[in-house]
Structure formats: C-alpha cells, structure tokens
Coordinates of C-alpha atoms in Angstrom, one line a residue:
Chain A
M160 CA -0.2 0.2 0.1
K161 CA 2.8 2.6 1.3
Q162 CA 5.0 1.4 -1.5
N163 CA 2.3 2.0 -4.2
E164 CA 1.8 5.5 -2.6
T165 CA 5.5 6.4 -3.0
R166 CA 5.7 5.1 -6.7
K167 CA 2.7 7.2 -7.5
R168 CA 4.2 10.3 -6.0
L169 CA 7.7 9.3 -8.0
R170 CA 5.9 9.3 -11.2
R171 CA 4.3 12.6 -10.5
A172 CA 7.5 14.2 -9.6
M173 CA 9.1 12.7 -12.7
H174 CA 6.0 14.1 -14.8
W175 CA 6.7 17.5 -13.3
I176 CA 10.4 17.5 -13.9
C177 CA 9.8 16.5 -17.6
E178 CA 7.3 19.4 -17.9
R179 CA 9.3 22.0 -16.4
G180 CA 12.4 20.8 -18.3
M181 CA 10.7 21.1 -21.9
H182 CA 9.3 24.5 -20.7
L183 CA 12.7 25.6 -19.9
L184 CA 14.1 24.1 -23.1
F185 CA 11.3 26.0 -25.3
L186 CA 12.2 29.3 -23.3
L187 CA 15.7 28.8 -24.1
C188 CA 15.1 28.2 -28.0
G189 CA 12.9 31.4 -27.8
I190 CA 15.7 33.4 -26.2
V191 CA 18.4 32.3 -28.7
S192 CA 16.9 34.1 -31.7
V193 CA 16.1 37.2 -29.4
A194 CA 19.6 37.1 -28.2
F195 CA 21.0 36.9 -31.7
V196 CA 19.1 39.9 -32.9
L197 CA 20.3 42.0 -30.1
F198 CA 23.8 40.7 -30.2
I199 CA 24.0 41.4 -33.9
S200 CA 22.2 45.0 -33.4
V201 CA 24.4 46.0 -30.4
Y202 CA 27.6 44.8 -32.4
L203 CA 26.5 46.8 -35.4
I204 CA 26.0 49.9 -33.4
I205 CA 29.3 49.7 -31.5
S206 CA 31.2 49.1 -34.5
G207 CA 29.5 51.3 -36.8
I208 CA 29.4 54.3 -34.7
P209 CA 33.1 55.4 -34.7
A210 CA 33.6 55.9 -38.4
I211 CA 30.5 57.9 -38.6
R212 CA 31.8 60.1 -35.8
E213 CA 35.1 60.5 -37.4
I214 CA 33.7 61.3 -40.8
G215 CA 30.7 63.3 -39.6
L216 CA 27.0 62.0 -40.1
V217 CA 26.4 64.5 -42.8
P218 CA 29.5 64.1 -45.0
F219 CA 29.2 60.4 -44.5
L220 CA 25.3 60.1 -45.5
F221 CA 25.1 62.9 -48.2
G222 CA 28.8 62.8 -49.6
T223 CA 28.9 61.8 -53.2
T224 CA 32.2 60.3 -53.4
W225 CA 33.4 57.2 -52.2
A226 CA 37.4 56.9 -52.3
P227 CA 38.4 55.4 -49.3
T228 CA 41.9 54.3 -50.4
A229 CA 42.8 57.4 -52.5
K230 CA 46.4 58.3 -52.2
T231 CA 46.8 61.5 -54.3
V232 CA 43.7 63.2 -53.0
E233 CA 42.1 63.3 -49.5
P234 CA 40.1 60.0 -49.1
S235 CA 36.4 60.4 -49.0
Y236 CA 33.8 58.5 -47.6
G237 CA 30.3 59.7 -48.8
I238 CA 27.7 56.8 -49.2
L239 CA 25.0 58.9 -50.8
P240 CA 25.5 56.9 -54.2
F241 CA 25.2 53.5 -52.5
L242 CA 22.2 54.7 -50.6
L243 CA 20.4 55.9 -53.6
T244 CA 21.4 52.9 -55.7
S245 CA 19.9 50.7 -53.1
V246 CA 16.6 52.7 -53.1
Y247 CA 16.3 52.7 -56.8
G248 CA 17.3 49.2 -57.1
T249 CA 14.7 48.1 -54.6
A250 CA 12.2 50.1 -56.1
G251 CA 12.7 49.3 -59.6
A252 CA 12.5 45.6 -58.7
C253 CA 9.3 46.3 -56.7
L254 CA 7.8 48.1 -59.7
L255 CA 8.4 45.2 -62.2
G256 CA 8.0 42.3 -59.5
V257 CA 5.0 43.3 -57.9
P258 CA 2.5 43.4 -60.5
I259 CA 3.9 40.3 -62.3
G260 CA 3.9 38.5 -58.9
I261 CA 0.4 39.5 -58.0
L262 CA -1.0 38.7 -61.3
T263 CA 0.6 35.2 -61.3
A264 CA -0.7 34.6 -57.9
V265 CA -4.3 35.4 -59.1
F266 CA -3.9 33.3 -62.0
L267 CA -2.6 30.3 -59.8
A268 CA -5.0 30.8 -57.1
K269 CA -8.1 31.5 -59.1
V270 CA -7.9 31.2 -62.6
A271 CA -5.5 28.6 -63.8
P272 CA -6.8 24.9 -64.4
P273 CA -5.5 22.6 -61.5
K274 CA -2.7 20.8 -63.5
A275 CA -1.3 23.9 -64.9
A276 CA -1.2 25.5 -61.5
A277 CA 0.7 22.7 -60.0
V278 CA 3.3 22.9 -62.8
I279 CA 3.8 26.7 -62.6
R280 CA 3.7 26.4 -58.6
S281 CA 6.6 23.8 -58.8
A282 CA 8.5 26.2 -61.2
V283 CA 8.2 29.0 -58.8
Q284 CA 9.2 27.1 -55.8
L285 CA 12.2 25.9 -57.9
L286 CA 12.9 29.7 -58.6
A287 CA 13.0 30.2 -54.9
G288 CA 15.5 27.4 -54.3
I289 CA 18.2 28.7 -56.7
P290 CA 21.1 30.2 -55.0
S291 CA 21.6 33.9 -55.6
V292 CA 25.4 33.2 -56.8
V293 CA 23.6 31.4 -59.7
Y294 CA 21.3 34.1 -60.6
G295 CA 24.6 36.5 -60.6
L296 CA 26.2 34.0 -62.8
V297 CA 23.6 33.8 -65.4
G298 CA 22.8 37.5 -65.3
M299 CA 26.7 38.2 -65.8
I300 CA 26.9 35.7 -68.7
V301 CA 23.3 36.2 -70.4
L302 CA 21.9 39.4 -69.4
V303 CA 24.7 41.7 -69.2
P304 CA 25.8 41.1 -72.7
A305 CA 22.3 41.2 -73.8
I306 CA 21.7 44.4 -72.3
Q307 CA 24.9 45.7 -73.8
R308 CA 23.8 44.6 -77.3
T309 CA 20.2 46.0 -77.1
F310 CA 21.0 49.3 -75.9
H311 CA 24.4 49.8 -77.6
L312 CA 26.3 50.4 -74.4
A313 CA 30.0 50.2 -73.6
S314 CA 29.2 48.0 -70.9
G315 CA 26.1 46.2 -69.8
A316 CA 26.7 46.0 -66.3
C317 CA 24.5 48.4 -64.8
L318 CA 21.5 49.3 -62.6
L319 CA 18.9 48.0 -65.1
A320 CA 20.7 44.6 -65.2
A321 CA 20.5 44.5 -61.1
I322 CA 17.0 45.5 -61.4
V323 CA 16.2 42.6 -63.7
V324 CA 18.1 40.1 -61.5
L325 CA 16.4 41.3 -58.3
T326 CA 12.8 41.2 -60.0
I327 CA 13.4 37.7 -60.9
M328 CA 14.5 37.0 -57.4
I329 CA 11.7 38.4 -55.5
L330 CA 9.0 36.9 -57.6
P331 CA 8.8 33.7 -55.6
S332 CA 8.2 35.3 -52.1
I333 CA 5.6 37.6 -53.6
I334 CA 4.0 34.9 -55.6
N335 CA 3.9 32.3 -52.6
V336 CA 2.7 34.6 -50.0
S337 CA -0.1 36.2 -52.2
E338 CA -1.2 33.0 -53.5
T339 CA -1.7 31.8 -50.0
A340 CA -3.7 35.0 -48.9
L341 CA -5.8 34.8 -52.1
R342 CA -6.5 31.1 -51.4
A343 CA -7.7 31.9 -47.7
V344 CA -10.4 34.4 -49.0
P345 CA -13.9 32.8 -48.0
R346 CA -15.6 31.3 -51.0
E347 CA -19.0 33.2 -49.9
Y348 CA -17.4 36.6 -50.7
E349 CA -16.7 35.7 -54.3
E350 CA -20.1 33.7 -54.6
G351 CA -21.7 36.8 -53.3
S352 CA -20.1 39.1 -55.9
L353 CA -20.7 36.6 -58.8
A354 CA -24.5 36.5 -57.7
L355 CA -24.6 40.2 -57.9
G356 CA -23.4 40.0 -61.6
A357 CA -19.8 40.7 -61.3
T358 CA -17.7 38.9 -63.9
E359 CA -14.9 36.7 -62.5
I360 CA -12.4 39.0 -63.6
E361 CA -14.2 41.8 -61.7
T362 CA -14.7 39.5 -58.6
Y363 CA -11.1 38.4 -58.5
F364 CA -9.7 42.0 -58.5
R365 CA -12.3 43.9 -56.7
V366 CA -13.4 41.4 -54.0
S367 CA -10.6 38.6 -53.6
L368 CA -7.5 40.8 -53.9
H369 CA -9.3 43.4 -51.6
A370 CA -10.0 40.9 -49.0
A371 CA -6.5 39.4 -49.2
S372 CA -4.8 42.7 -49.2
S373 CA -2.9 42.6 -46.1
G374 CA -1.4 39.3 -47.0
V375 CA -0.5 40.6 -50.5
A376 CA 0.9 43.6 -48.8
T377 CA 3.1 41.2 -46.5
S378 CA 4.4 39.6 -49.7
V379 CA 5.4 43.0 -51.1
V380 CA 7.5 43.7 -47.8
L381 CA 9.2 40.3 -48.1
G382 CA 9.9 40.9 -51.6
A383 CA 11.4 44.4 -50.8
G384 CA 13.5 43.1 -47.8
R385 CA 14.9 40.4 -50.0
A386 CA 15.7 43.0 -52.6
I387 CA 17.4 45.3 -50.5
G388 CA 19.5 42.7 -48.5
E389 CA 20.7 40.9 -51.7
A390 CA 24.5 41.4 -52.5
M391 CA 25.9 37.9 -54.3
A392 CA 23.8 38.3 -57.3
I393 CA 23.9 42.0 -58.2
I394 CA 27.6 42.3 -57.4
M395 CA 28.0 40.4 -60.5
V396 CA 25.8 42.3 -62.9
S397 CA 25.9 45.9 -61.5
G398 CA 29.4 46.8 -62.6
N399 CA 30.1 47.8 -58.8
V400 CA 31.7 51.3 -59.6
P401 CA 30.6 53.8 -56.7
N402 CA 28.7 56.2 -59.2
L403 CA 25.5 58.0 -58.5
P404 CA 22.7 55.8 -59.9
S405 CA 21.8 55.9 -63.4
L406 CA 19.7 53.2 -65.4
F407 CA 22.5 52.4 -67.8
G408 CA 25.5 53.3 -65.4
S409 CA 27.5 51.1 -63.4
V410 CA 26.3 51.3 -59.9
R411 CA 27.4 49.9 -56.2
F412 CA 24.9 49.0 -53.5
L413 CA 25.0 49.2 -49.9
T414 CA 25.4 45.4 -49.6
T415 CA 27.8 45.1 -52.3
A416 CA 30.0 48.0 -51.2
I417 CA 30.5 46.1 -47.7
A418 CA 31.1 42.6 -49.7
S419 CA 33.5 44.1 -52.3
E420 CA 35.8 46.0 -50.2
M421 CA 35.8 44.0 -46.9
S422 CA 38.3 41.3 -47.7
Y423 CA 41.1 44.0 -48.7
A424 CA 40.3 46.8 -46.1
S425 CA 42.9 46.6 -43.6
V426 CA 42.2 45.9 -39.7
G427 CA 41.5 48.9 -37.7
S428 CA 41.5 51.3 -40.9
L429 CA 38.9 54.0 -41.2
Q430 CA 37.8 52.1 -44.5
R431 CA 37.0 49.1 -42.7
Q432 CA 35.1 51.0 -39.8
A433 CA 33.1 52.8 -42.6
L434 CA 32.3 49.5 -44.0
F435 CA 30.5 48.6 -40.7
S436 CA 29.1 51.9 -40.8
I437 CA 27.5 51.0 -44.0
G438 CA 26.2 47.8 -42.5
L439 CA 24.5 49.8 -39.8
V440 CA 22.8 52.1 -42.1
L441 CA 21.7 49.2 -44.2
F442 CA 20.3 47.6 -41.0
L443 CA 18.6 50.9 -40.1
F444 CA 17.3 51.2 -43.8
I445 CA 15.6 47.7 -43.6
L446 CA 14.1 48.4 -40.2
L447 CA 12.8 51.6 -41.6
I448 CA 11.3 50.0 -44.8
N449 CA 9.6 47.3 -42.7
A450 CA 8.2 49.8 -40.2
F451 CA 6.8 52.0 -43.0
L452 CA 5.2 49.0 -45.0
N453 CA 3.8 47.4 -41.8
L454 CA 2.3 50.8 -40.9
V455 CA 0.8 51.2 -44.4
V456 CA -0.6 47.6 -44.4
K457 CA -2.0 48.2 -40.7
R458 CA -4.0 51.3 -41.8
R459 CA -5.2 49.4 -44.9
T460 CA -6.6 46.6 -43.1
N461 CA -8.2 49.0 -40.4
Chain B
M7 CA 7.2 1.7 -40.5
K8 CA 8.3 4.4 -43.0
K9 CA 9.1 6.5 -40.0
V10 CA 11.3 3.9 -38.7
L11 CA 13.0 3.6 -42.0
S12 CA 13.6 7.4 -42.5
I13 CA 15.0 7.6 -39.0
V14 CA 17.4 4.6 -39.4
L15 CA 18.4 6.3 -42.9
A16 CA 18.9 9.7 -41.1
A17 CA 21.1 7.9 -38.3
V18 CA 23.2 6.1 -41.2
M19 CA 23.8 9.4 -43.1
L20 CA 24.7 11.2 -39.7
L21 CA 27.0 8.3 -38.8
T22 CA 28.8 8.6 -42.2
L23 CA 29.1 12.2 -42.0
F24 CA 30.8 12.0 -38.6
C25 CA 33.1 9.1 -40.1
A26 CA 34.0 11.4 -42.7
C27 CA 34.7 14.1 -40.3
A28 CA 36.8 11.9 -38.2
K29 CA 39.1 11.0 -41.0
T30 CA 39.9 14.4 -42.1
E31 CA 40.4 15.4 -38.6
A32 CA 42.7 12.8 -37.6
P33 CA 45.9 14.4 -39.0
A34 CA 44.9 17.5 -37.9
A35 CA 44.4 16.6 -34.5
E36 CA 48.1 14.9 -34.4
E37 CA 49.4 18.4 -35.0
P38 CA 48.2 20.8 -32.6
A39 CA 50.2 23.5 -34.4
A40 CA 48.1 23.2 -37.4
E41 CA 46.1 26.2 -37.6
T42 CA 43.5 27.5 -40.3
P43 CA 44.8 30.6 -42.1
A44 CA 41.6 32.3 -40.9
E45 CA 43.0 32.3 -37.2
T46 CA 44.3 35.4 -36.0
P47 CA 47.8 35.5 -37.0
A48 CA 48.5 37.5 -33.7
E49 CA 48.2 34.1 -31.7
E50 CA 50.4 32.3 -33.9
P51 CA 54.0 33.4 -33.0
A52 CA 53.3 32.8 -29.3
A53 CA 52.5 29.0 -30.1
E54 CA 55.6 28.7 -32.2
E55 CA 58.1 30.0 -29.6
P56 CA 58.5 26.9 -27.4
A57 CA 58.6 24.9 -30.7
A58 CA 61.3 27.0 -31.9
E59 CA 63.3 26.3 -28.9
E60 CA 62.9 22.6 -29.2
P61 CA 65.4 22.0 -32.0
A62 CA 67.9 24.0 -30.3
E63 CA 68.3 21.3 -27.6
E64 CA 68.4 18.5 -29.9
P65 CA 70.3 19.4 -33.1
A66 CA 68.4 17.1 -35.0
A67 CA 67.7 17.9 -38.8
E68 CA 64.0 17.8 -38.2
L69 CA 62.3 21.1 -38.1
S70 CA 59.1 21.8 -36.4
G71 CA 57.0 24.9 -35.8
T72 CA 54.8 27.3 -37.5
V73 CA 55.7 29.8 -40.3
S74 CA 52.9 32.3 -40.4
T75 CA 52.9 34.5 -43.4
N76 CA 50.2 37.3 -44.1
G77 CA 49.6 39.7 -47.1
S78 CA 49.2 40.0 -50.7
T79 CA 46.2 38.0 -52.1
S80 CA 47.9 38.0 -55.5
M81 CA 50.6 35.7 -53.9
E82 CA 48.2 33.0 -53.2
K83 CA 49.2 30.6 -55.8
I84 CA 53.0 31.2 -55.3
I85 CA 52.9 30.9 -51.5
G86 CA 50.4 27.8 -51.9
A87 CA 52.8 26.0 -54.1
L88 CA 55.9 26.8 -52.1
A89 CA 54.3 26.0 -48.6
E90 CA 52.9 22.6 -50.0
Q91 CA 56.5 21.4 -51.2
F92 CA 57.9 22.9 -48.0
M93 CA 55.6 21.1 -45.8
A94 CA 56.0 18.0 -47.7
D95 CA 59.7 18.2 -47.2
N96 CA 59.4 19.1 -43.5
S97 CA 56.8 17.3 -41.9
G98 CA 57.0 19.0 -38.4
V99 CA 56.5 22.5 -40.0
T100 CA 53.2 24.0 -40.8
V101 CA 53.2 27.2 -43.0
T102 CA 50.1 29.1 -42.7
Y103 CA 48.9 31.9 -45.2
D104 CA 46.6 34.9 -44.4
P105 CA 45.3 36.6 -47.6
T106 CA 44.6 39.9 -46.2
G107 CA 46.3 42.3 -48.7
S108 CA 49.8 43.7 -49.1
G109 CA 49.2 46.8 -46.9
T110 CA 48.1 44.5 -44.1
G111 CA 50.8 42.2 -44.6
I112 CA 53.6 44.8 -44.4
E113 CA 51.6 46.2 -41.3
A114 CA 51.5 42.6 -39.7
V115 CA 55.2 41.9 -40.0
S116 CA 56.3 45.3 -38.6
A117 CA 53.6 44.7 -35.6
E118 CA 55.5 41.1 -35.5
S119 CA 52.1 39.3 -35.5
C120 CA 53.3 37.0 -38.4
D121 CA 56.7 35.9 -39.4
I122 CA 57.1 36.9 -43.0
G123 CA 55.0 39.6 -44.6
L124 CA 53.8 39.1 -48.4
S125 CA 53.7 42.3 -50.4
S126 CA 53.0 42.6 -54.1
R127 CA 54.8 45.8 -54.5
A128 CA 58.0 47.3 -53.4
L129 CA 58.3 48.7 -50.1
K130 CA 57.6 52.3 -49.7
D131 CA 60.2 54.9 -48.3
T132 CA 58.0 55.3 -45.5
E133 CA 58.0 51.6 -44.4
T134 CA 61.2 51.9 -42.6
G135 CA 62.6 49.0 -40.3
L136 CA 61.9 46.4 -42.8
T137 CA 63.7 44.3 -45.6
G138 CA 61.9 43.4 -48.6
T139 CA 63.5 40.4 -50.4
I140 CA 62.1 39.7 -54.1
V141 CA 60.9 36.2 -54.6
A142 CA 59.1 36.5 -58.1
L143 CA 57.9 39.0 -60.7
D144 CA 54.5 39.2 -61.8
G145 CA 53.6 40.6 -65.4
I146 CA 50.3 42.4 -65.4
A147 CA 48.7 41.5 -68.8
I148 CA 46.5 43.9 -70.4
I149 CA 43.7 42.1 -72.0
V150 CA 40.8 42.8 -74.6
N151 CA 38.3 40.6 -76.4
A152 CA 39.5 38.1 -78.9
E153 CA 37.5 40.0 -81.5
N154 CA 39.3 43.3 -80.8
P155 CA 41.5 44.2 -83.9
V156 CA 43.7 46.2 -81.4
K157 CA 47.0 44.4 -80.9
D158 CA 49.3 47.0 -79.4
L159 CA 49.2 49.9 -77.0
T160 CA 51.8 52.0 -75.1
V161 CA 51.8 52.8 -71.5
E162 CA 50.8 56.2 -72.3
Q163 CA 47.8 55.0 -74.3
I164 CA 46.6 52.7 -71.6
A165 CA 46.9 55.4 -69.1
A166 CA 44.8 57.6 -71.4
I167 CA 42.1 55.0 -71.8
F168 CA 41.8 54.2 -68.3
T169 CA 41.7 58.1 -67.3
G170 CA 39.1 58.5 -69.9
E171 CA 40.9 60.7 -72.4
I172 CA 40.5 58.0 -75.0
T173 CA 36.9 56.6 -75.1
N174 CA 36.6 54.9 -78.6
W175 CA 38.4 52.2 -79.8
S176 CA 38.4 53.7 -83.4
E177 CA 41.2 56.3 -82.0
L178 CA 43.4 53.4 -81.6
G179 CA 42.9 51.7 -85.0
G180 CA 39.9 49.4 -83.8
E181 CA 36.4 49.5 -84.6
D182 CA 33.8 52.2 -83.7
L183 CA 33.2 51.0 -80.1
E184 CA 33.0 52.9 -76.9
I185 CA 35.7 51.5 -74.5
A186 CA 34.7 49.8 -71.3
C187 CA 37.4 49.9 -68.8
I188 CA 37.3 47.1 -66.3
G189 CA 39.4 47.3 -63.1
R190 CA 39.7 45.9 -59.6
E191 CA 38.2 47.0 -56.4
A192 CA 40.1 49.5 -54.2
G193 CA 42.7 47.5 -52.1
S194 CA 43.3 44.9 -54.8
G195 CA 47.0 44.3 -55.1
T196 CA 46.7 44.1 -58.9
R197 CA 44.6 47.2 -59.3
D198 CA 47.4 49.1 -57.0
G199 CA 50.2 47.5 -59.3
F200 CA 48.6 48.6 -62.4
E201 CA 48.0 52.0 -61.2
S202 CA 51.1 52.6 -59.8
I203 CA 53.0 51.6 -62.9
T204 CA 50.6 53.5 -65.3
G205 CA 50.3 56.6 -63.1
T206 CA 46.7 56.4 -63.0
A207 CA 46.1 56.2 -59.2
D208 CA 42.7 57.5 -58.1
A209 CA 42.3 58.8 -61.7
C210 CA 40.6 55.6 -63.3
V211 CA 37.3 56.0 -64.7
L212 CA 35.9 52.5 -64.8
S213 CA 32.7 51.0 -66.1
Q214 CA 33.2 48.0 -63.9
E215 CA 34.9 47.3 -60.8
L216 CA 35.3 43.3 -60.0
T217 CA 36.3 41.6 -57.2
S218 CA 38.5 39.0 -58.6
T219 CA 41.0 38.4 -61.4
G220 CA 38.6 35.6 -62.9
A221 CA 35.6 38.0 -63.0
V222 CA 37.7 40.5 -65.0
I223 CA 38.7 37.9 -67.5
E224 CA 35.0 36.8 -67.9
A225 CA 34.0 40.2 -68.3
V226 CA 36.4 41.0 -71.1
K227 CA 35.6 37.9 -72.6
N228 CA 31.9 38.8 -72.9
S229 CA 32.4 42.3 -74.3
P230 CA 33.9 43.6 -77.3
N231 CA 34.3 47.0 -76.0
A232 CA 36.3 45.7 -72.8
I233 CA 39.7 46.4 -71.6
G234 CA 41.1 45.1 -68.3
Y235 CA 44.3 44.1 -66.6
A236 CA 45.0 40.7 -64.8
S237 CA 48.1 38.8 -63.6
L238 CA 49.9 37.2 -66.5
A239 CA 49.5 33.8 -64.8
S240 CA 45.9 33.9 -64.8
A241 CA 45.5 35.5 -68.2
A242 CA 47.9 33.4 -70.3
G243 CA 46.2 30.7 -72.1
Q244 CA 42.6 31.8 -71.7
D245 CA 40.3 31.6 -74.6
G246 CA 38.3 34.7 -75.9
I247 CA 40.7 37.2 -74.7
N248 CA 43.9 38.6 -76.4
I249 CA 47.0 39.7 -74.3
L250 CA 48.1 43.0 -75.8
T251 CA 51.6 43.8 -76.3
V252 CA 52.7 46.9 -74.7
G253 CA 55.0 49.3 -76.4
G254 CA 55.8 46.3 -79.0
V255 CA 56.9 44.0 -76.1
E256 CA 54.8 40.7 -75.8
C257 CA 53.9 39.8 -72.4
T258 CA 55.8 36.8 -71.6
E259 CA 58.0 35.4 -68.8
S260 CA 61.3 36.3 -70.5
T261 CA 60.1 39.9 -71.1
V262 CA 59.1 40.5 -67.7
Q263 CA 62.3 38.8 -66.2
D264 CA 64.7 41.1 -68.3
G265 CA 62.5 44.0 -67.5
T266 CA 61.6 45.0 -71.1
Y267 CA 57.9 44.5 -70.6
E268 CA 56.9 47.5 -68.5
I269 CA 53.8 46.6 -66.6
Q270 CA 55.2 44.4 -64.1
R271 CA 55.4 44.2 -60.3
P272 CA 57.7 42.3 -57.8
F273 CA 56.3 39.9 -55.1
V274 CA 58.0 40.6 -52.1
L275 CA 58.9 38.5 -48.9
V276 CA 58.9 41.2 -46.1
T277 CA 61.0 40.5 -42.8
K278 CA 61.6 43.0 -40.0
D279 CA 64.8 44.2 -39.4
G280 CA 66.5 43.4 -36.2
V281 CA 64.2 40.4 -35.5
A282 CA 65.7 36.9 -36.2
L283 CA 63.4 34.7 -37.9
S284 CA 62.6 31.2 -36.1
E285 CA 64.3 28.3 -37.5
A286 CA 61.5 27.2 -39.5
A287 CA 60.6 30.5 -40.9
Q288 CA 64.1 30.9 -41.9
A289 CA 64.5 27.7 -43.4
F290 CA 61.2 28.4 -45.4
F291 CA 62.5 31.9 -46.3
D292 CA 65.7 30.3 -47.7
F293 CA 63.9 27.7 -49.7
A294 CA 61.5 30.3 -51.4
T295 CA 64.4 32.4 -52.4
S296 CA 66.4 29.4 -53.6
A297 CA 66.9 28.1 -57.0
D298 CA 65.1 25.0 -56.1
A299 CA 61.7 27.0 -55.8
A300 CA 62.0 28.5 -59.4
D301 CA 60.1 25.5 -61.0
L302 CA 57.2 25.8 -58.5
I303 CA 57.0 29.7 -59.0
R304 CA 57.2 29.1 -62.6
A305 CA 54.3 26.6 -62.2
A306 CA 52.3 28.9 -60.1
G307 CA 52.3 31.4 -63.0
A308 CA 54.9 34.0 -62.0
V309 CA 58.3 34.5 -63.1
P310 CA 61.2 33.6 -60.6
V311 CA 64.1 35.9 -60.2
A312 CA 66.7 33.2 -59.3

C-alpha cells in the first residue's frame, strides 16, 4: 500500500520535472533568436558608430564620392551613391516584380486549371530555391551582354541588369505569399460578388484581392526585404563602381559596397570601420522600410 | 514503418558524416600547431616560440613549428605552391597564409604578428625598419576581347584609356566601339600595381569594378568593348581574350624577367630588421628564395628571379 503511494508520488515528480524541463527548453529556444538579434544590433551599433563620428554624419550620408583608398587626394567616405542605388534598385525591382507577382498569384489561385497551376507552382518554388550566386552568374553571362547589345552600351553591367535580376529573385516570395492569402479568401465573398452580376475577373480584382490585401502587402514587404538585402547576385551584374545611380550606369549597392571591400580593407583602418557603418545604415534602412510598410498595411486593413 | 525507416536512414547518414569528419580531422589532431589561416595571426608566433626552442636542444635535422605568412592576395598561388612543397619536405612544419592584402601584410610583420609579410609591391620609403626580398616577378597583362583588332598599346595610351581621355576604340585603330574599362576594387594588389605603374592612381574611370581576376577575364571575354588587366599567370592561355603587347613588347616570362615588359611588379617577402626569424621561418625563407623554388614559382604562374 505504502509502496504504491511512493511510486505514484515519484511518477508525479518525474512528470513535473519533464514538464518543467521542456518548458525551459522552449524558453531557451525562444531566447536564442532574441539574443542573436540583440547581439547583432548592439555589435553593429558599437562597430558602426566610430567611423560615422570621425567622418561626420552629414558628409557620410550625403557625400557623393566614395574613395577610401585614395592616395593622391584626400580619401572621402560619402555613401549617398550606395544609398540612392539601393533605393532605386529596390524600387525598380518592386515596380516590375509586384505586378507580375500578384497577377501570377491571382492566376494560380483562381484562374489556372489545377494541372497547369501545379506545374507553375513547382516552377516558382524551384525559382525560390536557386542560390543567389547562380542568378548572378546567369545574369553576368547572359543578361549583361544582352543589355549591352540591345542598348548599344560600352558595358552592360548597370543598374538595369541588377533590377532585372532582383525582380526575378523577389518573384517567388511575392507569388507564394500572395497566393496563400488569395486562397484563404472565403468562397462566400466571391460567390456573393458573382451572384450580384460581377464577372469573374471583376470578382478577383475587386473582391478577392481586396480581401487578401494584408497578405499581399506582406508579400511585398518580404520581396522588398529580399531585394534590399541581396548582395551576391547583384555584385556580379551591377558593375560595382561607386557612381550616382543611373539606369545604364555602373552602380554599387549598400550590400555590395561591404562585400567588395571587406576582404581588402586593413584591420583597424577607417575604411573598414566605414564598411561597418554602411552595415549599420543598411540595417536601419531595412528596419525603416519594414516599419513603414507595416504601418501602411495596418492602416489599410483597419 | 516508414517513419522507422527514415529515422534509420537519417542515423546512417549522420554516422557516415561523422566518419568522414573523423578521417579528415585525424591528421589535424596529431599536429596541434596546424591552424587554419583564418585564425588570428597574432596568436601564432606565441604558439610557435616553444616549438622553435625545441630543435635548439636537439640538433636534429627535423624542423618543427609554424611559419605564419600574411599579406598580398595576389601571392596566394605562389605561397600555396611553396608551402605545400616545404611542408612535404619538413613534416613538422606548418606554413600558414593569411590573404589580407599587401598593406596589411606589411603592417602585420612590422607589428610582429606574423613571421613573413607578403607584399605585391616594393616597400615604400615610409615603410622603414623592414627588409624586402623579391621572390618573384608578376607581369600584369593588359587584356581585350578576342574580337578586338587592336594588338598593341603604349603605357601612355593605356593610361589615357583608363583615365577617360580616349573613349573609343576607333582612336586606336579599332572598330567604332566605346571603350569599357574594367578594373579591380580598391585595395586589390593588381589594381595597386597597375595604377602605380601606369600613373593612374585615383584617376581611373571604370565601367566595372570587379572583385577577382577571374571575374575581370570573364567580363572581358563577354564584351568586345572591354579592356582590363589581370596577372599574367591567370590571363595566359585563356580563350576569348587577347593579351596586348605593350610598346611592342609581348607579355611573357622572359620579357618580364629582363624588365623590357613595362607593366610588372615584384612579389616581395618582407621581414623585420633586427628580429631573427625562427628556425622554421628562416628555412622557409631560404627555400623560397633558392633556385629550387624557381620551378614551383613558374608553375604557379609567376616569373622567378633566381
């Protein structure tokens, strides 16, 4: 009798320990990602501030010349060309990618026959799985010479090539997320619209897309985030010269500025510190864009 | 059933993975001195000091310790070939190489954080207290697309092209095509070499700034408008590009060696004055500058001086 009692108690204690243990494990997992974000933010701020302080915030953000290793003239550390290029590149990719992506999503979710949809969907998913360096390689060997020939340029490596590559790269995230959102629209909404005499196309654009607008907006945020953070693919097609952006000119993005010079910048030099500062600016930039788009999305849905 | 099978399969894959790891790790574990070049060079001399003392007690021929080299990325092939041979001959020695750039390499050796600094340019007058020993010469080849009819340029013409004074190939006897100058990013040894020889430092108007020699060659291959520069070792024998003669002199090993080819730079081993090299480092230094190394240097694509 007594033995039974103690056994029961023991089992309960074991259960309790297991439960607590798992709770702790989950908590730890949760904390790990938060810790990484915090660590990266703090590290970026600490290593990014000194150079900005030395160069000055205004000359750093609004200077138009980037020549950190200049020997015959005073080195200059202006990142306005990179900032503008990143803005233009992302905007251009969204301008091309968002309409194509949303239309594809509508087609996949509503219009396409199931078999065709399955084929296209798997193609899109495949597109998402291609490593960015492959996009860059194909862009460099196919796209850049094509642009050069089409527009009779001296060199096809330009902002336009980068925009085209970025557009293709952000398509999968826009299509996948938008399609999921469109599929989640209750069938009754569409049926109601059709019953009122709207055509199918009218229904998809006026009712389904409207009902799915927050999901679609999320897809745009994701796409923009991917476009602005991409480095490997565009370093190979954009020419990588720190010019102020022009559609057919060789340009350098915030991301590629870091990637191309980090390996050669000597430790402790102002050049290296300035590269960290660019990282900080990029980080804040992405936060800003996300915050702004989230705000727009929230207002829309309210 | 399926679940069990997949778990078993996953376990087998993991096991094989670990096996593979163990195999590659085994030799590394035997030599605690073996460090990846990515490790901070600052630690290496400290680790090597006790090792350097050992042979002093036992005057055996066997060398041991670590030789840390740090510097020019352009010297990767040469140092790689020399280190491989040297380590094969002296199994107790590990030669590490940190590809950080000539400036950093010189800085590192003067701060004594590495044994031998590697520089792909001659030491400047301001870099005092150091000795540079030329281990090899590197010709910088001027390359254009294979379709380009232009075969010869002078150094002045090349400088004018890269500074944007000459903008069309027709001015040089070529087709009516705009010239696209392709260069390397700031900090690259090849860029530094090219710009200092042609006198175009900070004045180049580039249409592409690429981050590797391979990318430059690829870009030139793809564009009939392009002109670029790359080390002779990498450019020689590539399809789709033409190596220009400079002032009528072809870019070959012999013209670089006798100095008639103008666009060339030295590969320099930098040591600090007044600081004795460890036995292992001295042996590596002697090996690299000996006549035995000439074939290795040649195979790595540079021009030996010895």
